[in-house]
Short mmCIF file of C-alpha atoms in Angstrom, two decimals:
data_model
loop_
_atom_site.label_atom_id
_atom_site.label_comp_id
_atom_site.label_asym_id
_atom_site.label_seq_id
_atom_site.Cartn_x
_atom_site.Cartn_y
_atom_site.Cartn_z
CA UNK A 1 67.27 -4.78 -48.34
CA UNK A 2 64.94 -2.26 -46.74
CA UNK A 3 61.81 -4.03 -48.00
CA UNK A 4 63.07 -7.34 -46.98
CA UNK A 5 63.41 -5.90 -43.54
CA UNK A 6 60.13 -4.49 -43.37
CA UNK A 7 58.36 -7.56 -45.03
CA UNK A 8 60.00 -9.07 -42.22
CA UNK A 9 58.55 -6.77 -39.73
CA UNK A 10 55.44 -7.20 -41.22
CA UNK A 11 55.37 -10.71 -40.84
CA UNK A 12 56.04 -10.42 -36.80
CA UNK A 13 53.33 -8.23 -36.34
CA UNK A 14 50.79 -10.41 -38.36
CA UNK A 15 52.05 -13.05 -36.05
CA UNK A 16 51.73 -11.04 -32.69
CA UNK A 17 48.31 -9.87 -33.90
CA UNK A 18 47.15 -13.84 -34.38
CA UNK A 19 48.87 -14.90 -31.22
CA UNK A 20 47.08 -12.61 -29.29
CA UNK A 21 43.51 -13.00 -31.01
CA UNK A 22 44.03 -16.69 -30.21
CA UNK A 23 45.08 -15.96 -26.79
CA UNK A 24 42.49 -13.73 -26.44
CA UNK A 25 39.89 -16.57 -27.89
CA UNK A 26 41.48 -19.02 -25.48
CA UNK A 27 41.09 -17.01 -22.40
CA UNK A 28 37.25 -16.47 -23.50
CA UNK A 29 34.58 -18.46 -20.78
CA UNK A 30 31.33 -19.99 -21.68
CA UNK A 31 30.17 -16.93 -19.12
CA UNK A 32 31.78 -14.32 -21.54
CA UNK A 33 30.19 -16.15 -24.71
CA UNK A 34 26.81 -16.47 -22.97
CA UNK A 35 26.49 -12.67 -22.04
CA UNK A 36 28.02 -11.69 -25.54
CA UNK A 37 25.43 -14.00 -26.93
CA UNK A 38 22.43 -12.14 -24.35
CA UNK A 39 24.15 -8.87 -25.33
CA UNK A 40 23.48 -9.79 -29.70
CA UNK A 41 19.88 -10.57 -28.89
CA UNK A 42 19.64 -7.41 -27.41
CA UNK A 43 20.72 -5.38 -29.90
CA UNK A 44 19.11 -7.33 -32.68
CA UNK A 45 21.92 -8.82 -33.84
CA UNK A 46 20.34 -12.21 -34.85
CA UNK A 47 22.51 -13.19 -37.92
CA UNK A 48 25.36 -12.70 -35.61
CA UNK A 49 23.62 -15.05 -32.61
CA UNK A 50 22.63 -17.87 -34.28
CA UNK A 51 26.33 -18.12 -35.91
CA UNK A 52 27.28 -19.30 -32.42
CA UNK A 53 24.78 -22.26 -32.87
CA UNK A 54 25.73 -25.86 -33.77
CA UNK A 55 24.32 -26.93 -36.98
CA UNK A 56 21.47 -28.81 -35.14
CA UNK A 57 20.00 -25.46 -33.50
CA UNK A 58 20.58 -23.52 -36.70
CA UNK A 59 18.26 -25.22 -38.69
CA UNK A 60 15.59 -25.36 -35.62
CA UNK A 61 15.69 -21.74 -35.00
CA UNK A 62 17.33 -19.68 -37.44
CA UNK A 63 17.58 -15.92 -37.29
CA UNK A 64 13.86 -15.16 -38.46
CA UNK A 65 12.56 -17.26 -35.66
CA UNK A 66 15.23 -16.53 -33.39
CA UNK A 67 14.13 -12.76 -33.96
CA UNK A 68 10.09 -13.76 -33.43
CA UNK A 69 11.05 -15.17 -30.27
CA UNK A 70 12.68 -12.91 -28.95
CA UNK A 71 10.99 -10.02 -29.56
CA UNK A 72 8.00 -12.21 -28.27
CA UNK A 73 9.44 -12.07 -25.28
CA UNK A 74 10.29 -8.43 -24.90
CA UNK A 75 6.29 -7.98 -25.51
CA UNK A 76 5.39 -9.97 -21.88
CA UNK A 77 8.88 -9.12 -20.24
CA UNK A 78 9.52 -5.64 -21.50
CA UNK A 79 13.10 -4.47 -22.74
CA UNK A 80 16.42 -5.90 -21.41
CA UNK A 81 17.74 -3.60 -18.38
CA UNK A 82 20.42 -5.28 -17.40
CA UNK A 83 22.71 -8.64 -17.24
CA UNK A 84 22.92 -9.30 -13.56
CA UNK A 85 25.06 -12.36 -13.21
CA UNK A 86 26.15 -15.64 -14.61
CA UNK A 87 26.70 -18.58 -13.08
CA UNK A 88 27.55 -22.22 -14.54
CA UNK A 89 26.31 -25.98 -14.64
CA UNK A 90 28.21 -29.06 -15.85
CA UNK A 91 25.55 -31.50 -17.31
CA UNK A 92 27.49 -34.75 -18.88
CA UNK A 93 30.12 -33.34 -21.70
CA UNK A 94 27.87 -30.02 -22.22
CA UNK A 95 28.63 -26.84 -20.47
CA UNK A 96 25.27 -24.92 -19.19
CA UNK A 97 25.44 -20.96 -18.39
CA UNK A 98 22.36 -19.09 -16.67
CA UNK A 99 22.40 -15.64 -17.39
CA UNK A 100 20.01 -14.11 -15.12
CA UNK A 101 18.72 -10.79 -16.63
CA UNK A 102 16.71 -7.95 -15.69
CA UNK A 103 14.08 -7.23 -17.96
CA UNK A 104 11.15 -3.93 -17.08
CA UNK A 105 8.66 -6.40 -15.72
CA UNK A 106 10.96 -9.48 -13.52
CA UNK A 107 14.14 -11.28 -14.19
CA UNK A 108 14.29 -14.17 -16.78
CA UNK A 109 17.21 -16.53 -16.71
CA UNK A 110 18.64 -17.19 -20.73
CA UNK A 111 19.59 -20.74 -20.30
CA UNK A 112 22.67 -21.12 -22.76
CA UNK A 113 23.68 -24.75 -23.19
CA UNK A 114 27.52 -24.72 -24.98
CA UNK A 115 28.79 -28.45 -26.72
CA UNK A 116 32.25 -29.71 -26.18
CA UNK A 117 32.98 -27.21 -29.60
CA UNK A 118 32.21 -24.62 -27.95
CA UNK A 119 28.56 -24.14 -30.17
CA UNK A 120 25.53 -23.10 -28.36
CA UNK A 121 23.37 -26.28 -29.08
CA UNK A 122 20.28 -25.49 -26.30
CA UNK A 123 18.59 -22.25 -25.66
CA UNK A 124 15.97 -21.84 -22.77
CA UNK A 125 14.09 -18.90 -20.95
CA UNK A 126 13.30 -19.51 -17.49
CA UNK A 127 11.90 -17.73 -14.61
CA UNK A 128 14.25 -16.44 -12.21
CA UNK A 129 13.47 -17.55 -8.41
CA UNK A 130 12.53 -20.25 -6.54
CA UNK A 131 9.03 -21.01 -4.96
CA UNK A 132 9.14 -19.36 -1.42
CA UNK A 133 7.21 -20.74 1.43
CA UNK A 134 4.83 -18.39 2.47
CA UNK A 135 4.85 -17.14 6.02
CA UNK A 136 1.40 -18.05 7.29
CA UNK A 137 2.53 -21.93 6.52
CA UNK A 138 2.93 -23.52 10.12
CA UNK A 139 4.89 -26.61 9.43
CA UNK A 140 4.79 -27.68 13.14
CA UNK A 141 0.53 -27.79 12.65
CA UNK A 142 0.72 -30.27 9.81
CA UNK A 143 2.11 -33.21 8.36
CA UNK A 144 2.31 -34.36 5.15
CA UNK A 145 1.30 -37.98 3.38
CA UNK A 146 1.59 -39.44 -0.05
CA UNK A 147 -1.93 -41.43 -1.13
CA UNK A 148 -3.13 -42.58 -4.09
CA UNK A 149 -6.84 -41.78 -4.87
CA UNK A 150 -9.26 -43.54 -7.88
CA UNK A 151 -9.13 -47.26 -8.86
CA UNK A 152 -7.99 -49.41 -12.05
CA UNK A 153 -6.25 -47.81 -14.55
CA UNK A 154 -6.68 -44.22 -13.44
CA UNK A 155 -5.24 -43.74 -10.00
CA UNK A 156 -3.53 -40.83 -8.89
CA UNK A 157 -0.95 -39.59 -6.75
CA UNK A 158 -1.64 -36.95 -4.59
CA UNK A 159 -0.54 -35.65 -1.25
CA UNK A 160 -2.30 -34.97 1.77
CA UNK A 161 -2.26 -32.09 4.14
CA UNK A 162 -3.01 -33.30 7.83
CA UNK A 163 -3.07 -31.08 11.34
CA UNK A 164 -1.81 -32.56 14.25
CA UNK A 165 -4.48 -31.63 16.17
CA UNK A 166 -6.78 -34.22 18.01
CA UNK A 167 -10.43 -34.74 16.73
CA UNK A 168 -12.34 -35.55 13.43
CA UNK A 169 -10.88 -32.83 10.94
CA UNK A 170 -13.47 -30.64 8.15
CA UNK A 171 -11.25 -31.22 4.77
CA UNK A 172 -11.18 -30.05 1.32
CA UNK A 173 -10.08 -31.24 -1.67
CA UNK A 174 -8.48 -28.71 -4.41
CA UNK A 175 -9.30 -29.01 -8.44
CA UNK A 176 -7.13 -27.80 -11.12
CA UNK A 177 -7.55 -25.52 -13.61
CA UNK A 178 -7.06 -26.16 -16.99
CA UNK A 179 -4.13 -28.28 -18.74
CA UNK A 180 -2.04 -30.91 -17.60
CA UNK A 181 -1.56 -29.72 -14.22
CA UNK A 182 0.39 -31.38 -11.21
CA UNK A 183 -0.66 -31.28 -7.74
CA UNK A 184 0.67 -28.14 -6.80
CA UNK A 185 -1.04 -26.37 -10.02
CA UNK A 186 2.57 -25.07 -10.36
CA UNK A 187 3.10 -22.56 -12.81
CA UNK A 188 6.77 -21.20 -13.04
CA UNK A 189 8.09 -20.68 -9.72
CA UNK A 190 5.03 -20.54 -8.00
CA UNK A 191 2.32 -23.27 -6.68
CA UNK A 192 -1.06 -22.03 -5.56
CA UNK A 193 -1.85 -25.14 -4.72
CA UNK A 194 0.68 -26.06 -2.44
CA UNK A 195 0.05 -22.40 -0.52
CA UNK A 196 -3.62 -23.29 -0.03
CA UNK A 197 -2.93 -26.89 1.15
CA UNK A 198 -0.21 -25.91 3.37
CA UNK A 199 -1.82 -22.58 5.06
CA UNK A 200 -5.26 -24.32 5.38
CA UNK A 201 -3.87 -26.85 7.12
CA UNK A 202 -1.61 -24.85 9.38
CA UNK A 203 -5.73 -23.61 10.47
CA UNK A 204 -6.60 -26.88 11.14
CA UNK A 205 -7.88 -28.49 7.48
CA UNK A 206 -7.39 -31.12 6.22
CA UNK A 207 -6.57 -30.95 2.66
CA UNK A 208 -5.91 -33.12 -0.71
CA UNK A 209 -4.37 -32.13 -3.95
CA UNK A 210 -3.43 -34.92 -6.46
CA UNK A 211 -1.63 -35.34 -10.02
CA UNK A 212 -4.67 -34.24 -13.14
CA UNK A 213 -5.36 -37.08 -14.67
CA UNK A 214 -4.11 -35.34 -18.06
CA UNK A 215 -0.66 -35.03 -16.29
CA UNK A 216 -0.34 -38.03 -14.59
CA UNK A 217 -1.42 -40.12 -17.53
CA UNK A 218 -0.74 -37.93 -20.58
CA UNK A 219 -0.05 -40.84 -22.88
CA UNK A 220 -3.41 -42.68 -22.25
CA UNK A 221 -5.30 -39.93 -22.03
CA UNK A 222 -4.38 -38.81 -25.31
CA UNK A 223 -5.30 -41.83 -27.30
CA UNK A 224 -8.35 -40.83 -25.84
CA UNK A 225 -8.37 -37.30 -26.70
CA UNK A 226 -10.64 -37.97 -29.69
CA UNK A 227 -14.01 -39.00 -27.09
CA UNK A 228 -12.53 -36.37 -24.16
CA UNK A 229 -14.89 -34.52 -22.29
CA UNK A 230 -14.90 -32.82 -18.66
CA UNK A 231 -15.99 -36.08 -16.90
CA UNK A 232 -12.63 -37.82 -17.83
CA UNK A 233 -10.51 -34.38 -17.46
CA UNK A 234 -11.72 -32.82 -14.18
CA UNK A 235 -15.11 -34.58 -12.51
CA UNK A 236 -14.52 -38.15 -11.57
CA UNK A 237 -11.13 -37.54 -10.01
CA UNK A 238 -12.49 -35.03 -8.00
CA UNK A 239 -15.39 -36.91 -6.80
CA UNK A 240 -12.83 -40.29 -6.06
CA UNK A 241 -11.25 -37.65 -4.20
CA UNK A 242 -13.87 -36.53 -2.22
CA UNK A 243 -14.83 -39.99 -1.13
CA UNK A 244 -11.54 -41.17 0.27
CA UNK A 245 -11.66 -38.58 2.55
CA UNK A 246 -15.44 -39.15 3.26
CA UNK A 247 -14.07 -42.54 4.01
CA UNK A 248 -10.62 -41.72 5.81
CA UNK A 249 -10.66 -42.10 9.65
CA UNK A 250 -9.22 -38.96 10.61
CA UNK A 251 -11.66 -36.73 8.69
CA UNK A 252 -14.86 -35.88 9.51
CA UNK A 253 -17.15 -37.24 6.63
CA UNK A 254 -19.75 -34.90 7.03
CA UNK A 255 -17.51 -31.49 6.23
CA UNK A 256 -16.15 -32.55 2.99
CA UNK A 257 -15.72 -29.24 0.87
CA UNK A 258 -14.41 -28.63 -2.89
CA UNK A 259 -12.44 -25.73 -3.56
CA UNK A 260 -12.22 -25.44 -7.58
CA UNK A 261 -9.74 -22.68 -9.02
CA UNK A 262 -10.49 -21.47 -13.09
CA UNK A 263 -11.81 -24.72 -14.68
CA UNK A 264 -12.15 -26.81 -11.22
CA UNK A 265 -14.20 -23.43 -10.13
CA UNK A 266 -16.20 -23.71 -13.64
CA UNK A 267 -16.92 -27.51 -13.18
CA UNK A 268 -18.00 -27.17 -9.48
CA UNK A 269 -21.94 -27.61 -10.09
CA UNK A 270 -21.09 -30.61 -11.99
CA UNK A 271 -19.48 -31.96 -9.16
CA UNK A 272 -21.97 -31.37 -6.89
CA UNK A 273 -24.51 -32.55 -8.72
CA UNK A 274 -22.63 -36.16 -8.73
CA UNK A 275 -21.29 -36.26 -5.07
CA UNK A 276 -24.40 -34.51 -2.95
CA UNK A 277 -22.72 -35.58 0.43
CA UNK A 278 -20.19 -32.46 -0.04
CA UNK A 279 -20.46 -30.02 2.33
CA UNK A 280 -19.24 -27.05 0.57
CA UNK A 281 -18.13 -25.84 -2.59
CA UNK A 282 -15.56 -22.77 -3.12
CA UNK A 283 -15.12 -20.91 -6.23
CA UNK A 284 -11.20 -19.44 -6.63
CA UNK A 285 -11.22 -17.55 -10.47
CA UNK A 286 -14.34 -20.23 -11.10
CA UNK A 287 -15.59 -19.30 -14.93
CA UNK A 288 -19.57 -18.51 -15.64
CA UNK A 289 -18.93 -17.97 -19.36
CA UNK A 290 -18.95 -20.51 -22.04
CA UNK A 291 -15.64 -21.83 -21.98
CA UNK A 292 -15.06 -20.53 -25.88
CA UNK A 293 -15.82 -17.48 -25.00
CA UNK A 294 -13.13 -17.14 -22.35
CA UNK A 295 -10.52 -18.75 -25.08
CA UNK A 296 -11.27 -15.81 -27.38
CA UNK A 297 -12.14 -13.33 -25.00
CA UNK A 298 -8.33 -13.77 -23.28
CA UNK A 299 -5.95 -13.82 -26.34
CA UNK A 300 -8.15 -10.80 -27.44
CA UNK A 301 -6.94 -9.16 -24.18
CA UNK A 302 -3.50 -10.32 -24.80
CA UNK A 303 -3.21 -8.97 -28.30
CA UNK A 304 -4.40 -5.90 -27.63
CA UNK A 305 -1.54 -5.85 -24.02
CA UNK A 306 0.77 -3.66 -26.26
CA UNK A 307 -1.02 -1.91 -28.71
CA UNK A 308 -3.02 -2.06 -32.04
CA UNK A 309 -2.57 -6.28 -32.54
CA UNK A 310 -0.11 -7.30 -35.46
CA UNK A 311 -1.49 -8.32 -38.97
CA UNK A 312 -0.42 -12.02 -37.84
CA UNK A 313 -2.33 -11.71 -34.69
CA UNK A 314 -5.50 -10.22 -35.76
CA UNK A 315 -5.12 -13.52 -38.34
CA UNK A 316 -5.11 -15.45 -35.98
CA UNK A 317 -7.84 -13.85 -34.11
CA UNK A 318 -9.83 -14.37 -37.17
CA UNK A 319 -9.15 -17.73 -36.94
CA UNK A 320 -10.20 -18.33 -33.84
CA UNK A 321 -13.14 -16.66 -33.71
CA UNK A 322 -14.35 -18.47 -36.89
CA UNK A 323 -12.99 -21.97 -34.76
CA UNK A 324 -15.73 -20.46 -31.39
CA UNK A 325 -18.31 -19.62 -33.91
CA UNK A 326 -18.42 -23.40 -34.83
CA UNK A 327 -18.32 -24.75 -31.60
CA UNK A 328 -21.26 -22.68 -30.97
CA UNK A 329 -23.37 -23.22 -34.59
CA UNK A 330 -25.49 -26.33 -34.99
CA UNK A 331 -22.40 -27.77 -37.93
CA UNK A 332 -20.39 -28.98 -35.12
CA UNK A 333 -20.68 -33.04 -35.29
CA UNK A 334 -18.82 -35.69 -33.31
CA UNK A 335 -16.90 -36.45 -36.20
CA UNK A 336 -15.34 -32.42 -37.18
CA UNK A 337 -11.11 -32.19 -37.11
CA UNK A 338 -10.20 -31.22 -33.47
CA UNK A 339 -7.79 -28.67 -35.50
CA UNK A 340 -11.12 -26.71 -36.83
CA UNK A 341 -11.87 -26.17 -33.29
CA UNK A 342 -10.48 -23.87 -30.21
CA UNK A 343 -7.10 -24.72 -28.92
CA UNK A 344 -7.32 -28.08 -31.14
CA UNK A 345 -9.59 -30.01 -28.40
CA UNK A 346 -11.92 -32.32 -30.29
CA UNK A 347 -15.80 -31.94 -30.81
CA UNK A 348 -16.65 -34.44 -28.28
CA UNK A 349 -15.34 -32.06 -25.50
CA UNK A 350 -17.10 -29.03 -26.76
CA UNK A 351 -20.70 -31.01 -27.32
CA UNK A 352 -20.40 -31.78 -23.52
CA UNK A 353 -20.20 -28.88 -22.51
CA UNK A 354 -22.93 -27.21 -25.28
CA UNK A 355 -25.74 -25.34 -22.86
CA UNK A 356 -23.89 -25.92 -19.76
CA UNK A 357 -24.21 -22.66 -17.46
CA UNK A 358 -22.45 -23.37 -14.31
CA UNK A 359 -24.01 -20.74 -12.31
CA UNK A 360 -27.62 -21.66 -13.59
CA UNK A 361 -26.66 -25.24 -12.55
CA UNK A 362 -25.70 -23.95 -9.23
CA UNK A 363 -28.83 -22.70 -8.55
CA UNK A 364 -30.31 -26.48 -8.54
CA UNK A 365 -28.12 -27.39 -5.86
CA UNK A 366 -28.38 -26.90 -2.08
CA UNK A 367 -24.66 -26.85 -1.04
CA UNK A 368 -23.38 -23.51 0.37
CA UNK A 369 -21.20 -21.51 -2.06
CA UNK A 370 -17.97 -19.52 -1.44
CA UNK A 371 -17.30 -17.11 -4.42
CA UNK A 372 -13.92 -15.48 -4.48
CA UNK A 373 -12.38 -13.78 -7.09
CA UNK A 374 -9.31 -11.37 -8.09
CA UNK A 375 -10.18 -7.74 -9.41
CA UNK A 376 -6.96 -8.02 -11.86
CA UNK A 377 -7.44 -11.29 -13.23
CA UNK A 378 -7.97 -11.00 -17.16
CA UNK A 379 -8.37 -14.75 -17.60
CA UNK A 380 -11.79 -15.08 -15.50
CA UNK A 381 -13.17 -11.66 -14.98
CA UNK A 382 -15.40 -9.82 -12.83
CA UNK A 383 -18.23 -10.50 -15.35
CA UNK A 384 -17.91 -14.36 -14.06
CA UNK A 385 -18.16 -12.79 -10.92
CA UNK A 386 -21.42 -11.09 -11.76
CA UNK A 387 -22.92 -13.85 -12.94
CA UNK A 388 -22.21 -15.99 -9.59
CA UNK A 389 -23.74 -13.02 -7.95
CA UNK A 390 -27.18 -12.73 -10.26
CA UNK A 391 -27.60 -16.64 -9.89
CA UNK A 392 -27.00 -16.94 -6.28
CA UNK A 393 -27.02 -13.49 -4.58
CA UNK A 394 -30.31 -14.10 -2.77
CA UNK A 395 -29.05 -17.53 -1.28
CA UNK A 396 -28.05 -16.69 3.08
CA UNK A 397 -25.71 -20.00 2.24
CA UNK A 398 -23.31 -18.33 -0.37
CA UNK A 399 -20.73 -15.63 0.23
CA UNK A 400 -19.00 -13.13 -2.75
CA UNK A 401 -15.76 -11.85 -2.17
CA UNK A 402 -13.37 -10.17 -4.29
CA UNK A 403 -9.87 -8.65 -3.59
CA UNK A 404 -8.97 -5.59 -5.62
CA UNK A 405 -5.12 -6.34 -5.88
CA UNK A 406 -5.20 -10.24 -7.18
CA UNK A 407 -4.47 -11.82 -10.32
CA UNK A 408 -5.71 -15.36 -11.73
CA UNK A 409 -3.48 -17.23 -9.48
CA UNK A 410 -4.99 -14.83 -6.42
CA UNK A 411 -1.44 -13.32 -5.95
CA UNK A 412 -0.96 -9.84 -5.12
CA UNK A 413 0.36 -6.97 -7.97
CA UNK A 414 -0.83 -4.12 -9.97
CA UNK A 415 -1.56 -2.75 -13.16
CA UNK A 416 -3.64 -4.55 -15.83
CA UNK A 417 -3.01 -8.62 -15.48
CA UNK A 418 -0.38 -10.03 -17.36
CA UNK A 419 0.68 -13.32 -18.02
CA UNK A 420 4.48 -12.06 -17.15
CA UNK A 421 3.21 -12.08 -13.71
CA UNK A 422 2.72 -16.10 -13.55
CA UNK A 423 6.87 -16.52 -13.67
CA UNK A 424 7.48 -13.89 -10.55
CA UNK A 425 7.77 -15.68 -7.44
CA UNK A 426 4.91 -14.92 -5.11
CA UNK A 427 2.25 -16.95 -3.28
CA UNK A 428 -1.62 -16.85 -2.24
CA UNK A 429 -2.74 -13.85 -0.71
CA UNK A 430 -3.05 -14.78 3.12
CA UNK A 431 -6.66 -12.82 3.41
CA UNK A 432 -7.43 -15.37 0.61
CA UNK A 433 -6.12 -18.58 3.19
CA UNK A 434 -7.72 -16.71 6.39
CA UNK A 435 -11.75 -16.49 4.03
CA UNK A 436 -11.54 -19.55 3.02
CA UNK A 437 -10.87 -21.15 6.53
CA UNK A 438 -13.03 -18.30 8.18
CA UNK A 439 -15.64 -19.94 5.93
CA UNK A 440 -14.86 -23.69 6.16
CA UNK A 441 -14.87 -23.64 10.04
CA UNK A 442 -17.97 -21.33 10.26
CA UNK A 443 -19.95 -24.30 8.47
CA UNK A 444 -21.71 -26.81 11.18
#
């Protein structure tokens, strides 16, 4: 009788205990799973994360990669300090918690995407923070237009910056850097672009920024990746560009300037040398190097950011560096595999640009040259810098500035560069805005 009562007894408390682990799994919120899920990464538990996938992420990213990614990430973002706060999205039948966490170097949000079971079927890490308008932007100086620049099948939409002000207006046109860029050159939550277009014209400049071609016509342009070169990436956009606002009533044709920034800084003499009726040309970050030599000289830097380099990175390395060495030895042909060469951009690109010194070329040309450059930027470095300043130093037309505190995008921070510093909100340094329209308006 006394075991049947406590088998009994037994029984009730096996029940209680499943009632209120069910309870308990009930009351849970995708904001609870989502930070329990944060907190497993964090402490390495990987097998345990990805059992919270669905069967589709499993297989796409199973613990091993999982693990690579993440601790990819601690590398550039430094360890997790602390979950800050959740907050929730409904997107069709799948529930979508941010968890916005504080990491050594910024704040990342962990974009966890739950199913209608519950599973965590989408995993995303995004910059925390929204692009700020800068204060030296006057919106009451300028307004804004949408206009479409080139012809046939390789027009553009772009956007241009306008003062109010009465009178003929000195302009400038802004080229990318490199990659599929839009108009703003946005790059997590920040767009140089749109801070040099809207501050320039808040000082009376006219200015035009415009889709990249490789952006706004990625599918074309990559069934013609096999015969790309500069000229179809970078050059003749910027030249169309120039001449619709040589040929647009409010601007004065006659102060037409260029500003390029990394690659559009690189390609500058090129685009003088097609469009001589510019009146100025202005290097932001512009490259002097061979442009496989930057490619290996920067994810040198980066492997090196924490330490002696993996035995998978310096593999890679190797790689690479055997990939530049061909681009530079007389075996590369039309016809080599793009994926023997840097970043798997096909022979016809690198050919083009074989012997091409931009700031030799510059020295051919008459245009006056503003040189600007930031003292932290890893990706073009003050070596570029020097070899603007060899080439042209003599000229009375050019000017050389560079600003101690200023990255690659010419944003403000400190330490060595890193490319963590691209996803924290920030915006143009404003003595970079007042030089270059100091300069622009100081050229009759």
């Amino acid at each position: 009788m006394r075991q049947r009562v406590l088998f009994i007894v037994l029984l009730l408390v096996a029940a209680v205990t499943l009632e209120a682990r069910s309870a308990e799994k009930a009351e849970s919120t995708p904001d609870d799973r989502a930070r329990e899920f944060v907190n497993q990464l964090a402490q390495k538990e990987y097998g345990q994360a990805v059992a919270r996938f669905d069967s589709k992420l499993s297989q796409h990213l199973p613990a091993d990669k999982l693990k690579n990614l993440w601790e990819g990430l601690l590398v550039q973002w430094g360890e997790l300090q602390k979950i800050q706060r959740t907050r929730q999205q409904a997107v069709q039948k799948f529930q979508v918690v941010l968890v916005t966490c504080r990491f050594q170097r910024g704040q990342l949000d962990v974009k966890v995407v739950f199913s209608e079971n519950q599973k965590i079927s989408g995993l995303f890490f995004l910059p925390a923070g929204n692009y700020q308008t800068p204060a030296y932007v006057k919106p009451d100086r300028f307004k804004e237009t949408k206009v479409t620049i080139g012809t046939g099948l390789w027009t553009l939409p772009g956007t241009l910056s306008l003062p109010t002000e009465k009178g003929k207006l000195p302009a400038v046109v802004l080229v990318h850097g490199s990659g599929p860029q839009d108009r703003n050159e946005t790059i997590g939550p920040n767009q140089p672009f749109r801070d040099l277009a809207e501050g320039l014209a808040s000082q009376g400049i006219a200015v035009l920024r415009y889709e990249k071609r490789t952006k706004h016509h990625r599918i074309k342009m990559a069934l013609l990746s096999g015969s790309l070169t500069v000229r179809e990436e970078t050059v003749e956009d910027a030249v169309s560009a120039v001449q619709f606002l040589q040929a647009h009533e409010r601007i004065d044709g006659n102060r037409v300037f260029v500003l390029g920034h990394s690659l559009g800084g690189y390609l500058l003499p090129q685009i003088g040398a097609e469009e001589q009726q510019i009146a100025g040309l202005i290097s932001l970050a512009g490259s002097t190097r061979p442009l496989e030599e930057i490619v290996l000289a920067q994810v040198k830097y980066l492997s090196a950011l924490n330490g002696e380099p993996t035995a998978e990175s310096r593999q890679k390395l190797q790689q690479l560096a055997e990939q530049v060495a061909l681009v530079k030895s007389s075996e590369l042909k039309p016809e080599t595999p793009a994926d023997q060469l840097p970043l798997g951009i096909s022979a016809s690109y690198w050919l083009a640009l074989r012997d091409y010194d931009p700031a030799e070329s510059a020295r051919t040309l008459q245009t006056p040259f503003l040189i600007l450059q930031g003292e932290r930027d890893y990706q073009v470095t003050m070596d570029d810098f020097a070899k603007w300043k060899q080439a042209l130093g003599g000229r009375k037309d050019v000017r050389f500035k560079s600003y101690p505190k200023l990255n690659h995008l010419l944003m403000s921070g400190e330490g060595p560069g890193v490319p963590v510093e691209y996803m924290i909100p920030g915006n143009v340094a404003a003595e970079v805005v007042d030089d270059i329209a100091a300069w622009i308006h100081g050229q009759k």
